[in-house]
């Protein structure tokens, strides 16, 4: 017999915007962002915490949003790729700009996750040298293998 | 832009870069439609047998569930026989999904649930009880009997026995490669919507026209009543080149519930639902004179396929044409296993085939005491040995030279196991690379507008290869507007038809169609202007007209026309007297941990002749991606199949290892960059796959040079290095 869990109410501040939603407790943060908030920048590459394409910032720290439920984050601050303020027709965030300038992607599917991880990495102070960047970016898979250019882009964004 | 300073050849930044970095590029799973319902698939837990019964009652009562379908044919999907049997046709699963009780492979779709939300559909699927009668599957190549693939003949040139008799040295070795999964970062997804008898499908595909053909056939529709859109595709590597069962199921689900339906495969389902590169067993025999000239080559490849499909992983394709040798025998055999339908994966046949051939050449070089690079030069094929035809263009010698120079290849340092750096042993290896072009016709649309913008369109696809950017560059040169003013439309069956985005053929064969369409626009406009006494161009010689944007746009505005458009066609010459291949040389340096056998690739250099390089930036991306694909095959990728039950043991990315950023060392890509005079007007050949070819062999050869240990089974994991090295006093390396 299946029992439908009751929807829960949570307030999330997504990209600076506080919003209350009623959500099925089985809904991951990733699915809530994509379906409830219409933010399809974060991608579902595996839904198992193994690829990093769903990476967002939760209270400023990077997490794989597929590996946590939306209802667990009442009152928390979430930043997605859309929250970086980059405008595809105009000014981009410096990390986004660096990714374009250094061709740090191909199909682009992993890219929102890579960029969010890179933003966090810079904040963490893990861009000391290329090897450090490689190590701290290794939670984000890129099957197109734009890896060398991702390293160059992040180093450039770090001002090296 | 003047013809002397073209956009072609420039490292133009991707025109789709800004949408990709802002998360606004739309992939299939991002398409939101009103009243969207969600379908999920349940898959077989056995590899062979019959479904005895499917209890769907509890699932049907579950909250939010709209429909539940068992594998009983009730969806009314018709067979898609003609799509699957087409000449050179798709290699995929030709069976009608959810049609009967027979289980052909582990992970076969056995039921579908459609619900208001994905969570409800998943919860419903968990309530379905399927009872099977399980039979023991045939799961290992070794347990099956090889057979000749239907319609396939052995390649025999000269006489192998004679060639071996005159050889001063021979090498015979066996190589193995495992099943490998494409695993694009975007799992396959389909969203289907019916409006009366018309069907619109968003699909993550490398071939919108193929999807349209299959859907029309399956649902008895006229092709023009089916529209297929592919938007951005998050990588394919072959897994999205063919129409797989879930695409038909999504359309059937939408018809069943009378609502738009999204069906996204999960990552684990990607391991059983959209093809696999089959495992191979290969034997290579080489004979050569003391100076290294080959006298005999035999290459036998046995590869696995399913019982329903005759997929051949063509391991000997490269061997047939890469080196000059008078006596060659190539045999392909298949074995049938209870497995999913295999399909083409990036560099089909050539990836595993070149691992065996190029490893064997390295073994021969060692045997003869000849530098491996020199060995390849001595056997350079000046014409295509497989057909006798001249090459359309071949600069392989230049690839060897450029690559060796950049890498710092030392012909005198070829003794294995002599370079040590602390706890690691250092070695270098190389291999040749080649990729054949498979020409296909294409058409394209072009339009120049009076506002100075242009539109070009073709049902090709952006799968990460830079298609938008490269087509904009090609159009910009003809129409005289900047690439940023060219809007490229792709991935839509309303656009002129193009071949699938596979086989490294998009730039080479669709690029010329774009160019023709733009030229037709230009010529139409010019013809009118030259004949019109009112035009400033009246009576001018065509050769004296500066091809600038103002010329054309000014003419448009003068005649009061908002735009002018044309369709262009490109038909590559099927009866070409030339053999058309890309070429390359791969070099790798590895460090092998002397205690554990762990291999790290420190750096790779690839030098490639891909004809004219339209965009060095995007082309480099393709080759870096290809070389990394090869690195992954060399060191980590393998799908483990349970030998008794035929299961995929690790259907996820924690078990199936893809390279991470830290796994990839410095990769250097060099281009010869000489236009191919015999391939369309653009002069470009394929770049998407050749980076894979030879990469695994170069790494394996470097491992041998580092350690003296020859690993002939991929991937080269630490246990294999240590095991293969035990008889060679591997322990002596430790310290
Ligand atoms: S989708 Fe979250 S880690 Fe892969
Ligand atoms: S750009 Fe395609 S997966 Fe990273």
PDB file of C-alpha atoms in Angstrom, chain A:
ATOM      1  CA  UNK A   1       0.000   0.000   0.000  1.00  0.00           C
ATOM      2  CA  UNK A   2       1.430   3.338  -0.869  1.00  0.00           C
ATOM      3  CA  UNK A   3       1.109   6.298   1.384  1.00  0.00           C
ATOM      4  CA  UNK A   4       1.414   9.725  -0.121  1.00  0.00           C
ATOM      5  CA  UNK A   5       3.530  11.846   2.191  1.00  0.00           C
ATOM      6  CA  UNK A   6       1.969  15.162   3.092  1.00  0.00           C
ATOM      7  CA  UNK A   7       3.426  18.172   1.354  1.00  0.00           C
ATOM      8  CA  UNK A   8       5.556  20.364   3.546  1.00  0.00           C
ATOM      9  CA  UNK A   9       5.989  24.083   3.467  1.00  0.00           C
ATOM     10  CA  UNK A  10       9.450  25.580   3.322  1.00  0.00           C
ATOM     11  CA  UNK A  11      10.857  28.989   2.759  1.00  0.00           C
ATOM     12  CA  UNK A  12      13.917  29.160   0.580  1.00  0.00           C
ATOM     13  CA  UNK A  13      15.844  32.260  -0.368  1.00  0.00           C
ATOM     14  CA  UNK A  14      16.792  31.423  -3.902  1.00  0.00           C
ATOM     15  CA  UNK A  15      19.119  33.896  -5.576  1.00  0.00           C
ATOM     16  CA  UNK A  16      18.184  36.488  -2.982  1.00  0.00           C
ATOM     17  CA  UNK A  17      14.451  36.034  -3.380  1.00  0.00           C
ATOM     18  CA  UNK A  18      12.579  34.601  -0.370  1.00  0.00           C
ATOM     19  CA  UNK A  19       9.764  32.286  -1.418  1.00  0.00           C
ATOM     20  CA  UNK A  20       7.496  29.850   0.402  1.00  0.00           C
ATOM     21  CA  UNK A  21       6.648  26.687  -1.442  1.00  0.00           C
ATOM     22  CA  UNK A  22       4.635  23.594  -0.612  1.00  0.00           C
ATOM     23  CA  UNK A  23       6.645  20.625  -1.646  1.00  0.00           C
ATOM     24  CA  UNK A  24       6.481  16.835  -1.564  1.00  0.00           C
ATOM     25  CA  UNK A  25       9.128  15.805   1.003  1.00  0.00           C
ATOM     26  CA  UNK A  26      10.585  13.374  -1.548  1.00  0.00           C
ATOM     27  CA  UNK A  27      11.523  16.251  -3.857  1.00  0.00           C
ATOM     28  CA  UNK A  28      15.250  16.908  -3.973  1.00  0.00           C
ATOM     29  CA  UNK A  29      16.557  20.425  -3.758  1.00  0.00           C
ATOM     30  CA  UNK A  30      17.612  20.039  -7.398  1.00  0.00           C
ATOM     31  CA  UNK A  31      14.113  19.113  -8.546  1.00  0.00           C
ATOM     32  CA  UNK A  32      12.575  21.888  -6.483  1.00  0.00           C
ATOM     33  CA  UNK A  33      14.876  24.421  -8.091  1.00  0.00           C
ATOM     34  CA  UNK A  34      14.191  23.110 -11.569  1.00  0.00           C
ATOM     35  CA  UNK A  35      10.468  22.440 -11.309  1.00  0.00           C
ATOM     36  CA  UNK A  36       9.146  24.774  -8.588  1.00  0.00           C
ATOM     37  CA  UNK A  37      11.417  27.732  -9.193  1.00  0.00           C
ATOM     38  CA  UNK A  38      11.860  27.175 -12.933  1.00  0.00           C
ATOM     39  CA  UNK A  39      15.638  27.437 -12.572  1.00  0.00           C
ATOM     40  CA  UNK A  40      16.917  24.888 -15.067  1.00  0.00           C
ATOM     41  CA  UNK A  41      20.548  26.019 -14.903  1.00  0.00           C
ATOM     42  CA  UNK A  42      21.408  23.315 -12.351  1.00  0.00           C
ATOM     43  CA  UNK A  43      21.448  20.035 -14.288  1.00  0.00           C
ATOM     44  CA  UNK A  44      20.665  16.445 -13.410  1.00  0.00           C
ATOM     45  CA  UNK A  45      23.566  14.383 -14.638  1.00  0.00           C
ATOM     46  CA  UNK A  46      23.192  11.453 -12.269  1.00  0.00           C
ATOM     47  CA  UNK A  47      20.823  12.238  -9.372  1.00  0.00           C
ATOM     48  CA  UNK A  48      23.251  10.269  -7.203  1.00  0.00           C
ATOM     49  CA  UNK A  49      25.779  12.843  -6.060  1.00  0.00           C
ATOM     50  CA  UNK A  50      28.418  11.501  -8.432  1.00  0.00           C
ATOM     51  CA  UNK A  51      28.823  14.084 -11.196  1.00  0.00           C
ATOM     52  CA  UNK A  52      28.489  17.612  -9.823  1.00  0.00           C
ATOM     53  CA  UNK A  53      26.312  19.000 -12.605  1.00  0.00           C
ATOM     54  CA  UNK A  54      23.678  19.982 -10.018  1.00  0.00           C
ATOM     55  CA  UNK A  55      26.158  22.030  -7.949  1.00  0.00           C
ATOM     56  CA  UNK A  56      24.666  25.106  -6.242  1.00  0.00           C
ATOM     57  CA  UNK A  57      25.713  27.180  -3.257  1.00  0.00           C
ATOM     58  CA  UNK A  58      23.866  26.594   0.005  1.00  0.00           C
ATOM     59  CA  UNK A  59      24.592  29.439   2.389  1.00  0.00           C
ATOM     60  CA  UNK A  60      27.652  30.108   0.254  1.00  0.00           C
ATOM     61  CA  UNK A  61      29.019  26.555   0.291  1.00  0.00           C
ATOM     62  CA  UNK A  62      28.930  24.278  -2.731  1.00  0.00           C
ATOM     63  CA  UNK A  63      26.717  21.207  -2.563  1.00  0.00           C
ATOM     64  CA  UNK A  64      25.305  18.643  -4.940  1.00  0.00           C
ATOM     65  CA  UNK A  65      21.661  19.645  -4.858  1.00  0.00           C
ATOM     66  CA  UNK A  66      20.453  16.225  -6.035  1.00  0.00           C
ATOM     67  CA  UNK A  67      21.666  14.693  -2.795  1.00  0.00           C
ATOM     68  CA  UNK A  68      19.499  16.614  -0.386  1.00  0.00           C
ATOM     69  CA  UNK A  69      15.789  17.263   0.006  1.00  0.00           C
ATOM     70  CA  UNK A  70      14.226  20.681  -0.419  1.00  0.00           C
ATOM     71  CA  UNK A  71      12.311  20.415   2.846  1.00  0.00           C
ATOM     72  CA  UNK A  72      15.557  20.161   4.809  1.00  0.00           C
ATOM     73  CA  UNK A  73      16.543  23.715   3.998  1.00  0.00           C
ATOM     74  CA  UNK A  74      13.902  25.955   5.467  1.00  0.00           C
ATOM     75  CA  UNK A  75      15.201  29.491   5.769  1.00  0.00           C
ATOM     76  CA  UNK A  76      18.433  28.762   3.910  1.00  0.00           C
ATOM     77  CA  UNK A  77      20.029  30.750   1.116  1.00  0.00           C
ATOM     78  CA  UNK A  78      20.510  29.023  -2.247  1.00  0.00           C
ATOM     79  CA  UNK A  79      22.488  30.429  -5.157  1.00  0.00           C
ATOM     80  CA  UNK A  80      22.221  28.875  -8.597  1.00  0.00           C
ATOM     81  CA  UNK A  81      23.997  29.774 -11.823  1.00  0.00           C
ATOM     82  CA  UNK A  82      21.115  32.142 -12.539  1.00  0.00           C
ATOM     83  CA  UNK A  83      21.963  33.995  -9.326  1.00  0.00           C
ATOM     84  CA  UNK A  84      25.439  35.012 -10.452  1.00  0.00           C
ATOM     85  CA  UNK A  85      23.868  37.911 -12.290  1.00  0.00           C
ATOM     86  CA  UNK A  86      25.382  37.150 -15.681  1.00  0.00           C
ATOM     87  CA  UNK A  87      23.380  38.281 -18.671  1.00  0.00           C
ATOM     88  CA  UNK A  88      23.756  36.186 -21.835  1.00  0.00           C
ATOM     89  CA  UNK A  89      23.139  39.316 -23.918  1.00  0.00           C
ATOM     90  CA  UNK A  90      25.411  41.533 -21.863  1.00  0.00           C
ATOM     91  CA  UNK A  91      27.755  41.547 -18.888  1.00  0.00           C
ATOM     92  CA  UNK A  92      28.807  38.160 -17.516  1.00  0.00           C
ATOM     93  CA  UNK A  93      30.045  37.229 -14.042  1.00  0.00           C
ATOM     94  CA  UNK A  94      33.883  37.122 -14.092  1.00  0.00           C
ATOM     95  CA  UNK A  95      33.975  33.326 -13.811  1.00  0.00           C
ATOM     96  CA  UNK A  96      31.417  32.974 -16.607  1.00  0.00           C
ATOM     97  CA  UNK A  97      33.470  35.401 -18.693  1.00  0.00           C
ATOM     98  CA  UNK A  98      36.614  33.391 -18.063  1.00  0.00           C
ATOM     99  CA  UNK A  99      34.850  30.169 -19.100  1.00  0.00           C
ATOM    100  CA  UNK A 100      33.839  31.750 -22.420  1.00  0.00           C
ATOM    101  CA  UNK A 101      37.237  33.345 -23.007  1.00  0.00           C
ATOM    102  CA  UNK A 102      39.105  30.096 -22.346  1.00  0.00           C
ATOM    103  CA  UNK A 103      36.620  27.753 -24.036  1.00  0.00           C
ATOM    104  CA  UNK A 104      36.121  25.849 -20.796  1.00  0.00           C
ATOM    105  CA  UNK A 105      33.190  23.756 -22.052  1.00  0.00           C
ATOM    106  CA  UNK A 106      31.865  21.979 -25.077  1.00  0.00           C
ATOM    107  CA  UNK A 107      28.306  20.650 -24.812  1.00  0.00           C
ATOM    108  CA  UNK A 108      27.752  22.922 -21.837  1.00  0.00           C
ATOM    109  CA  UNK A 109      25.735  20.462 -19.781  1.00  0.00           C
ATOM    110  CA  UNK A 110      28.183  20.245 -16.894  1.00  0.00           C
ATOM    111  CA  UNK A 111      29.018  23.928 -17.154  1.00  0.00           C
ATOM    112  CA  UNK A 112      26.586  25.518 -14.678  1.00  0.00           C
ATOM    113  CA  UNK A 113      27.843  23.039 -12.069  1.00  0.00           C
ATOM    114  CA  UNK A 114      31.476  23.641 -12.985  1.00  0.00           C
ATOM    115  CA  UNK A 115      31.026  27.392 -12.701  1.00  0.00           C
ATOM    116  CA  UNK A 116      29.281  27.195  -9.338  1.00  0.00           C
ATOM    117  CA  UNK A 117      32.043  24.906  -8.076  1.00  0.00           C
ATOM    118  CA  UNK A 118      34.634  27.348  -9.422  1.00  0.00           C
ATOM    119  CA  UNK A 119      32.969  30.300  -7.723  1.00  0.00           C
ATOM    120  CA  UNK A 120      33.041  28.409  -4.431  1.00  0.00           C
ATOM    121  CA  UNK A 121      36.609  27.230  -4.992  1.00  0.00           C
ATOM    122  CA  UNK A 122      37.811  30.789  -5.462  1.00  0.00           C
ATOM    123  CA  UNK A 123      36.002  31.776  -2.307  1.00  0.00           C
ATOM    124  CA  UNK A 124      37.594  28.891  -0.421  1.00  0.00           C
ATOM    125  CA  UNK A 125      41.042  29.995  -1.576  1.00  0.00           C
ATOM    126  CA  UNK A 126      41.794  26.797  -3.457  1.00  0.00           C
ATOM    127  CA  UNK A 127      43.137  28.357  -6.652  1.00  0.00           C
ATOM    128  CA  UNK A 128      46.766  28.525  -5.478  1.00  0.00           C
ATOM    129  CA  UNK A 129      48.170  26.613  -8.437  1.00  0.00           C
ATOM    130  CA  UNK A 130      46.901  24.459 -11.305  1.00  0.00           C
ATOM    131  CA  UNK A 131      47.237  21.214  -9.392  1.00  0.00           C
ATOM    132  CA  UNK A 132      45.240  22.590  -6.519  1.00  0.00           C
ATOM    133  CA  UNK A 133      42.516  23.697  -8.930  1.00  0.00           C
ATOM    134  CA  UNK A 134      42.478  20.260 -10.587  1.00  0.00           C
ATOM    135  CA  UNK A 135      42.109  18.564  -7.231  1.00  0.00           C
ATOM    136  CA  UNK A 136      39.373  20.841  -5.922  1.00  0.00           C
ATOM    137  CA  UNK A 137      37.432  20.706  -9.193  1.00  0.00           C
ATOM    138  CA  UNK A 138      37.440  16.930  -9.322  1.00  0.00           C
ATOM    139  CA  UNK A 139      33.929  16.595  -7.953  1.00  0.00           C
ATOM    140  CA  UNK A 140      32.606  17.924 -11.244  1.00  0.00           C
ATOM    141  CA  UNK A 141      32.755  15.515 -14.168  1.00  0.00           C
ATOM    142  CA  UNK A 142      32.970  16.743 -17.745  1.00  0.00           C
ATOM    143  CA  UNK A 143      32.569  13.965 -20.288  1.00  0.00           C
ATOM    144  CA  UNK A 144      33.497  16.355 -23.082  1.00  0.00           C
ATOM    145  CA  UNK A 145      36.728  16.726 -21.086  1.00  0.00           C
ATOM    146  CA  UNK A 146      37.156  20.474 -21.205  1.00  0.00           C
ATOM    147  CA  UNK A 147      39.322  20.006 -18.091  1.00  0.00           C
ATOM    148  CA  UNK A 148      42.541  21.771 -19.150  1.00  0.00           C
ATOM    149  CA  UNK A 149      40.564  24.825 -20.232  1.00  0.00           C
ATOM    150  CA  UNK A 150      38.522  24.777 -17.034  1.00  0.00           C
ATOM    151  CA  UNK A 151      41.784  25.000 -15.093  1.00  0.00           C
ATOM    152  CA  UNK A 152      43.008  27.875 -17.266  1.00  0.00           C
ATOM    153  CA  UNK A 153      39.708  29.712 -16.914  1.00  0.00           C
ATOM    154  CA  UNK A 154      39.695  29.422 -13.132  1.00  0.00           C
ATOM    155  CA  UNK A 155      43.321  30.481 -12.886  1.00  0.00           C
ATOM    156  CA  UNK A 156      42.480  33.510 -15.014  1.00  0.00           C
ATOM    157  CA  UNK A 157      39.461  34.351 -12.872  1.00  0.00           C
ATOM    158  CA  UNK A 158      41.723  34.102  -9.827  1.00  0.00           C
ATOM    159  CA  UNK A 159      43.904  36.751 -11.418  1.00  0.00           C
ATOM    160  CA  UNK A 160      46.825  34.440 -12.089  1.00  0.00           C
TER     161      UNK A 160
END
